[in-house]
Amino acid sequence: MQRKAALPLRDAKSGNANKMKALCGKEALVKLLRWHFGYPDFRGKQLDAIQAVLSGRDCFCLMPTGGGKSMCYQIPALAKTGIVLVENQVMALKEKGIDAEFLSSTISTDAKNKIHDDLDSGKPSTRLLYVTPELIATAGFMPKLKKIYARGLLSLIAIDEAHCISSWGHDFRPSYRQLSLLRSHLPDVPILALTATAAPKVQKDVVQSLHLQNPLILKSSFNRPNIYYEVRYKDLLDDAYADLSNTLKSKGDVCAIVYCLERSMCDELSAHLSQNGISCAAYHAGLNKKMRTSVLDEWISSKIQVVVATVAFGKDVRIVCHFNIPKSMEGFYQESGRAGRDQLPCTSLLYYGVDDRKRMEFILRNSGSKKSQSSTSQEESSKKSMADFTQMVEYCEGSGCRRKRILESFGEKVTASLCEKTCDACRHPNLVARNLEDLTTAIALRQKGSSSRIFITSSSDAINGEQLSEFWNRGDEAIGSDDDISDSDDGNEVVNNLTKSKLHSKVGVNEKLAMLERAEENFYRNEKAKKQSKVDKNAISDAMRESSRQRLQNALKQAQQRLDNLKIELETSASFLEDECYKKYSKTGKSFYYSQVASTVRWLATTSSVDMLNRLGAMKESTSMDAVPEAEGRTPPHAIDHSGKEGTSNELSGNAQSEILPCGDRGMPIESSSVNTKLPQIPSFYEFVNSRKTKGDQLDDTKKNSSRVEKKMRVQ
Ligand SMILES: Nc1ncnc2c1ncn2[C@@H]1O[C@H](COP(=O)(O)OP(=O)(O)OP(=O)(O)O)[C@@H](O)[C@H]1O
Ligand SMILES: [Mg+2]
């Protein structure tokens, strides 16, 4: 790009007062803005900040995201000789032909030497020197800075993202603490502190930590009028992934960022969006440098439309989506503020899920346990992060104006009319109210389910003689690979609780079964929610099949011991049984497959050797078997009709096609090789419980409510 010759610089030091006045005058400064940046005029408090620092005064400048904070130090660097030292961005300036250099550990040695030579030259051409706070702290840098200062060549120190210096801020970086040395080493160089998010406490902390002297405090409203704020509720959506891809598609190929909590979620979500024809890529610390640069370049050149990131990310976008609830309002404001920095209309969309909330609470409760911190400060930081997060939860679970809630969290007084229906709560109050009502019901049901969660022992334990389903011993089941599931994963938690604790023996069997059934429904609901968050939603992975085979083999082993060492080949039988489940349910999805595996395991725990041999006997004939005429007259030991009702064949034969197992004279099974039997239909636990429950047990109210709300949620 053709380098622009700089405007003739006037040197304020040598000039007299009027010259100084002319230099700081609005006219001269607007001329610089137009000449170098092509903008017609200054925005908000930019001019006040520039004039303050040009007159040598410290300034604390609070401006919304995208407000134009960088201009507040770029113009001064052009208005007078000397170097402006900046903590923080360089490329954009170089493209404008402005001599900006970035000194940090990441640049090459000769680039570093080139900058140092220029700085040592006595007449440096560099106007803006970007450094990192870490560099300030290195031994070799401060003496260099003092030399430049001694020659009167240091005109301003600008600290961008100044909130990072405060441990009260959402983004505290200890390295920023070094910046408090600057004032003592460089006493009369004006300091400009800039931030987009600083709660009153943070502002005070920044002014004190940087030792600002009688600073000019400039506060613009945090309001971002061009951002439309919206919250959607994952617990009320059938498929949040599909919802997001439809939304992105409906907006046309606009540039978007989607923030996620975890890298794995970034990868999955980006894969899902790509499968739905949206050009997107994941961007997180798990990618190598080359990958990250190429994603960045492709995104900046709009070759890809959407980036799914875990961290704050580059240029102007039209939509910023938080697919997981952020941990603080400040972080949310910063990241959503990435949208529409060109002041044009844009959207901030947050997908709120109860699971995400629990996961974040779990993380924040345990994040304070950093070794380095003393127990009190651990306590304090964890309390503070929980308080910050509560604000975020209130933003999602509250029905009031989203914009008002954001601005008030930064201590800004706001009238509700300010929003002018540019948030979902103001534009669609009834819809938001209804969503919140359904969400409350859904949460209550889940809590009911979890508080009366059945704590059962392992399958071998009995309750009043009733063999309990082995179904719930899924804690040992690798549901998906380990790293997909964070420790606090709700679904796992449900199962682990279920398998770990004991059921109160005084509760009657029927109530227990009802509670088991509710817990199963909850588990499935959790399973379903988890399933939503898996890209290949229903696929049954080989790992999953292997673990099912293992599980069946264990169950076969236990059955063999129980049936005084029945002669069966464990391995082949396990694969055979697993294959049955897979063939039967691989299309319908993981949960049914699991349920069939569990039913088979249950069956193994209770079946007789006759049934076992019949069923396994089919293994040899499994391909050549065809339907076999029913054996007359024998009452089979165990007949189950398709509807899962139990009872002897007489009871059932009237109203349902029942499976009769053919038996020889002594009630022993006719040799399986001579008789082809169809496999007995094993009811799922749910059917099993239901078949018992239809004997006059009243379904529990919550069950009725839950199916009502479930139906309603499905309708939504
Ligand atoms: N006076 C102005 N007139 C028009 N556009 C401007 C003006 N000042 C800055 N901008 C543009 O506004 C956009 C945001 O500017 P800048 O990056 O400085 O914002 P910021 O306050 O640093 O935002 P953030 O808090 O997100 O870092 C940039 O594209 C910048 O070029
Ligand atoms: Mg900025």
PDB file of N, CA, C and O in Angstrom, residues 108-143:
ATOM      1  N   SER A 108      11.017 -11.780  15.295  1.00  0.00           N
ATOM      2  CA  SER A 108      12.356 -12.359  15.027  1.00  0.00           C
ATOM      3  C   SER A 108      13.437 -11.439  15.615  1.00  0.00           C
ATOM      4  O   SER A 108      13.197 -10.259  15.876  1.00  0.00           O
ATOM      5  N   THR A 109      14.593 -12.005  15.764  1.00  0.00           N
ATOM      6  CA  THR A 109      15.686 -11.237  16.374  1.00  0.00           C
ATOM      7  C   THR A 109      16.049 -10.042  15.506  1.00  0.00           C
ATOM      8  O   THR A 109      16.164  -8.911  16.014  1.00  0.00           O
ATOM      9  N   ASP A 110      16.187 -10.233  14.167  1.00  0.00           N
ATOM     10  CA  ASP A 110      16.629  -9.045  13.419  1.00  0.00           C
ATOM     11  C   ASP A 110      15.536  -7.986  13.376  1.00  0.00           C
ATOM     12  O   ASP A 110      15.839  -6.791  13.420  1.00  0.00           O
ATOM     13  N   ALA A 111      14.249  -8.405  13.429  1.00  0.00           N
ATOM     14  CA  ALA A 111      13.194  -7.366  13.488  1.00  0.00           C
ATOM     15  C   ALA A 111      13.369  -6.586  14.789  1.00  0.00           C
ATOM     16  O   ALA A 111      13.302  -5.361  14.832  1.00  0.00           O
ATOM     17  N   LYS A 112      13.693  -7.368  15.844  1.00  0.00           N
ATOM     18  CA  LYS A 112      13.869  -6.732  17.162  1.00  0.00           C
ATOM     19  C   LYS A 112      15.050  -5.767  17.101  1.00  0.00           C
ATOM     20  O   LYS A 112      14.949  -4.602  17.509  1.00  0.00           O
ATOM     21  N   ASN A 113      16.155  -6.237  16.521  1.00  0.00           N
ATOM     22  CA  ASN A 113      17.355  -5.368  16.464  1.00  0.00           C
ATOM     23  C   ASN A 113      17.073  -4.100  15.664  1.00  0.00           C
ATOM     24  O   ASN A 113      17.458  -3.000  16.073  1.00  0.00           O
ATOM     25  N   LYS A 114      16.297  -4.271  14.579  1.00  0.00           N
ATOM     26  CA  LYS A 114      15.976  -3.106  13.732  1.00  0.00           C
ATOM     27  C   LYS A 114      15.252  -2.049  14.565  1.00  0.00           C
ATOM     28  O   LYS A 114      15.597  -0.869  14.564  1.00  0.00           O
ATOM     29  N   ILE A 115      14.320  -2.517  15.365  1.00  0.00           N
ATOM     30  CA  ILE A 115      13.549  -1.557  16.186  1.00  0.00           C
ATOM     31  C   ILE A 115      14.475  -0.931  17.221  1.00  0.00           C
ATOM     32  O   ILE A 115      14.507   0.292  17.405  1.00  0.00           O
ATOM     33  N   HIS A 116      15.295  -1.779  17.831  1.00  0.00           N
ATOM     34  CA  HIS A 116      16.185  -1.217  18.872  1.00  0.00           C
ATOM     35  C   HIS A 116      17.153  -0.202  18.264  1.00  0.00           C
ATOM     36  O   HIS A 116      17.403   0.859  18.839  1.00  0.00           O
ATOM     37  N   ASP A 117      17.665  -0.503  17.083  1.00  0.00           N
ATOM     38  CA  ASP A 117      18.592   0.470  16.433  1.00  0.00           C
ATOM     39  C   ASP A 117      17.872   1.797  16.224  1.00  0.00           C
ATOM     40  O   ASP A 117      18.391   2.867  16.550  1.00  0.00           O
ATOM     41  N   ASP A 118      16.632   1.697  15.769  1.00  0.00           N
ATOM     42  CA  ASP A 118      15.881   2.944  15.515  1.00  0.00           C
ATOM     43  C   ASP A 118      15.691   3.708  16.830  1.00  0.00           C
ATOM     44  O   ASP A 118      15.879   4.913  16.916  1.00  0.00           O
ATOM     45  N   LEU A 119      15.355   2.960  17.880  1.00  0.00           N
ATOM     46  CA  LEU A 119      15.096   3.630  19.173  1.00  0.00           C
ATOM     47  C   LEU A 119      16.384   4.265  19.694  1.00  0.00           C
ATOM     48  O   LEU A 119      16.366   5.338  20.306  1.00  0.00           O
ATOM     49  N   ASP A 120      17.512   3.592  19.427  1.00  0.00           N
ATOM     50  CA  ASP A 120      18.775   4.127  19.967  1.00  0.00           C
ATOM     51  C   ASP A 120      19.339   5.239  19.081  1.00  0.00           C
ATOM     52  O   ASP A 120      20.314   5.888  19.454  1.00  0.00           O
ATOM     53  N   SER A 121      18.667   5.477  17.948  1.00  0.00           N
ATOM     54  CA  SER A 121      19.301   6.377  16.957  1.00  0.00           C
ATOM     55  C   SER A 121      19.266   7.845  17.395  1.00  0.00           C
ATOM     56  O   SER A 121      19.865   8.702  16.801  1.00  0.00           O
ATOM     57  N   GLY A 122      18.476   8.137  18.441  1.00  0.00           N
ATOM     58  CA  GLY A 122      18.445   9.555  18.843  1.00  0.00           C
ATOM     59  C   GLY A 122      17.350  10.289  18.090  1.00  0.00           C
ATOM     60  O   GLY A 122      16.746  11.209  18.591  1.00  0.00           O
ATOM     61  N   LYS A 123      17.085   9.912  16.828  1.00  0.00           N
ATOM     62  CA  LYS A 123      15.949  10.529  16.106  1.00  0.00           C
ATOM     63  C   LYS A 123      15.071   9.405  15.564  1.00  0.00           C
ATOM     64  O   LYS A 123      15.021   9.172  14.362  1.00  0.00           O
ATOM     65  N   PRO A 124      14.413   8.670  16.456  1.00  0.00           N
ATOM     66  CA  PRO A 124      13.676   7.478  15.993  1.00  0.00           C
ATOM     67  C   PRO A 124      12.547   7.849  15.047  1.00  0.00           C
ATOM     68  O   PRO A 124      11.896   8.872  15.218  1.00  0.00           O
ATOM     69  N   SER A 125      12.363   7.005  14.004  1.00  0.00           N
ATOM     70  CA  SER A 125      11.238   7.236  13.070  1.00  0.00           C
ATOM     71  C   SER A 125       9.963   6.603  13.655  1.00  0.00           C
ATOM     72  O   SER A 125       8.871   6.997  13.319  1.00  0.00           O
ATOM     73  N   THR A 126      10.169   5.651  14.583  1.00  0.00           N
ATOM     74  CA  THR A 126       8.983   4.976  15.151  1.00  0.00           C
ATOM     75  C   THR A 126       8.115   5.980  15.893  1.00  0.00           C
ATOM     76  O   THR A 126       8.619   6.765  16.705  1.00  0.00           O
ATOM     77  N   ARG A 127       6.824   5.981  15.611  1.00  0.00           N
ATOM     78  CA  ARG A 127       5.889   6.894  16.296  1.00  0.00           C
ATOM     79  C   ARG A 127       5.135   6.161  17.394  1.00  0.00           C
ATOM     80  O   ARG A 127       4.747   6.723  18.405  1.00  0.00           O
ATOM     81  N   LEU A 128       4.837   4.888  17.091  1.00  0.00           N
ATOM     82  CA  LEU A 128       4.061   4.103  18.086  1.00  0.00           C
ATOM     83  C   LEU A 128       4.842   2.839  18.369  1.00  0.00           C
ATOM     84  O   LEU A 128       5.173   2.092  17.454  1.00  0.00           O
ATOM     85  N   LEU A 129       5.134   2.631  19.627  1.00  0.00           N
ATOM     86  CA  LEU A 129       5.846   1.409  19.976  1.00  0.00           C
ATOM     87  C   LEU A 129       4.908   0.546  20.831  1.00  0.00           C
ATOM     88  O   LEU A 129       4.549   0.922  21.960  1.00  0.00           O
ATOM     89  N   TYR A 130       4.464  -0.571  20.220  1.00  0.00           N
ATOM     90  CA  TYR A 130       3.558  -1.480  20.947  1.00  0.00           C
ATOM     91  C   TYR A 130       4.418  -2.487  21.693  1.00  0.00           C
ATOM     92  O   TYR A 130       5.290  -3.109  21.111  1.00  0.00           O
ATOM     93  N   VAL A 131       4.158  -2.592  22.960  1.00  0.00           N
ATOM     94  CA  VAL A 131       4.900  -3.587  23.734  1.00  0.00           C
ATOM     95  C   VAL A 131       3.918  -4.381  24.583  1.00  0.00           C
ATOM     96  O   VAL A 131       2.767  -3.985  24.739  1.00  0.00           O
ATOM     97  N   THR A 132       4.402  -5.468  25.106  1.00  0.00           N
ATOM     98  CA  THR A 132       3.547  -6.253  26.010  1.00  0.00           C
ATOM     99  C   THR A 132       3.962  -5.920  27.442  1.00  0.00           C
ATOM    100  O   THR A 132       5.127  -5.544  27.680  1.00  0.00           O
ATOM    101  N   PRO A 133       3.029  -6.043  28.366  1.00  0.00           N
ATOM    102  CA  PRO A 133       3.381  -5.735  29.753  1.00  0.00           C
ATOM    103  C   PRO A 133       4.578  -6.560  30.227  1.00  0.00           C
ATOM    104  O   PRO A 133       5.411  -6.101  30.996  1.00  0.00           O
ATOM    105  N   GLU A 134       4.684  -7.808  29.671  1.00  0.00           N
ATOM    106  CA  GLU A 134       5.798  -8.653  30.100  1.00  0.00           C
ATOM    107  C   GLU A 134       7.123  -7.982  29.727  1.00  0.00           C
ATOM    108  O   GLU A 134       8.086  -8.005  30.494  1.00  0.00           O
ATOM    109  N   LEU A 135       7.137  -7.329  28.566  1.00  0.00           N
ATOM    110  CA  LEU A 135       8.413  -6.728  28.103  1.00  0.00           C
ATOM    111  C   LEU A 135       8.835  -5.611  29.057  1.00  0.00           C
ATOM    112  O   LEU A 135       9.999  -5.453  29.391  1.00  0.00           O
ATOM    113  N   ILE A 136       7.854  -4.872  29.535  1.00  0.00           N
ATOM    114  CA  ILE A 136       8.169  -3.760  30.461  1.00  0.00           C
ATOM    115  C   ILE A 136       8.955  -4.297  31.643  1.00  0.00           C
ATOM    116  O   ILE A 136       9.865  -3.656  32.167  1.00  0.00           O
ATOM    117  N   ALA A 137       8.603  -5.527  32.016  1.00  0.00           N
ATOM    118  CA  ALA A 137       9.203  -6.061  33.246  1.00  0.00           C
ATOM    119  C   ALA A 137      10.588  -6.623  32.990  1.00  0.00           C
ATOM    120  O   ALA A 137      11.350  -6.873  33.910  1.00  0.00           O
ATOM    121  N   THR A 138      10.987  -6.777  31.683  1.00  0.00           N
ATOM    122  CA  THR A 138      12.311  -7.401  31.469  1.00  0.00           C
ATOM    123  C   THR A 138      13.395  -6.379  31.815  1.00  0.00           C
ATOM    124  O   THR A 138      13.248  -5.171  31.567  1.00  0.00           O
ATOM    125  N   ALA A 139      14.458  -6.895  32.355  1.00  0.00           N
ATOM    126  CA  ALA A 139      15.531  -6.017  32.885  1.00  0.00           C
ATOM    127  C   ALA A 139      16.050  -5.075  31.806  1.00  0.00           C
ATOM    128  O   ALA A 139      16.192  -3.877  32.007  1.00  0.00           O
ATOM    129  N   GLY A 140      16.286  -5.587  30.581  1.00  0.00           N
ATOM    130  CA  GLY A 140      16.952  -4.783  29.552  1.00  0.00           C
ATOM    131  C   GLY A 140      16.098  -3.663  28.999  1.00  0.00           C
ATOM    132  O   GLY A 140      16.598  -2.689  28.447  1.00  0.00           O
ATOM    133  N   PHE A 141      14.766  -3.748  29.197  1.00  0.00           N
ATOM    134  CA  PHE A 141      13.909  -2.803  28.479  1.00  0.00           C
ATOM    135  C   PHE A 141      13.792  -1.456  29.182  1.00  0.00           C
ATOM    136  O   PHE A 141      13.833  -0.398  28.555  1.00  0.00           O
ATOM    137  N   MET A 142      13.661  -1.481  30.487  1.00  0.00           N
ATOM    138  CA  MET A 142      13.428  -0.214  31.194  1.00  0.00           C
ATOM    139  C   MET A 142      14.604   0.766  30.984  1.00  0.00           C
ATOM    140  O   MET A 142      14.371   1.947  30.677  1.00  0.00           O
ATOM    141  N   PRO A 143      15.842   0.337  31.070  1.00  0.00           N
ATOM    142  CA  PRO A 143      16.942   1.299  30.840  1.00  0.00           C
ATOM    143  C   PRO A 143      16.843   1.956  29.459  1.00  0.00           C
ATOM    144  O   PRO A 143      17.057   3.150  29.298  1.00  0.00           O
TER     145      PRO A 143
END
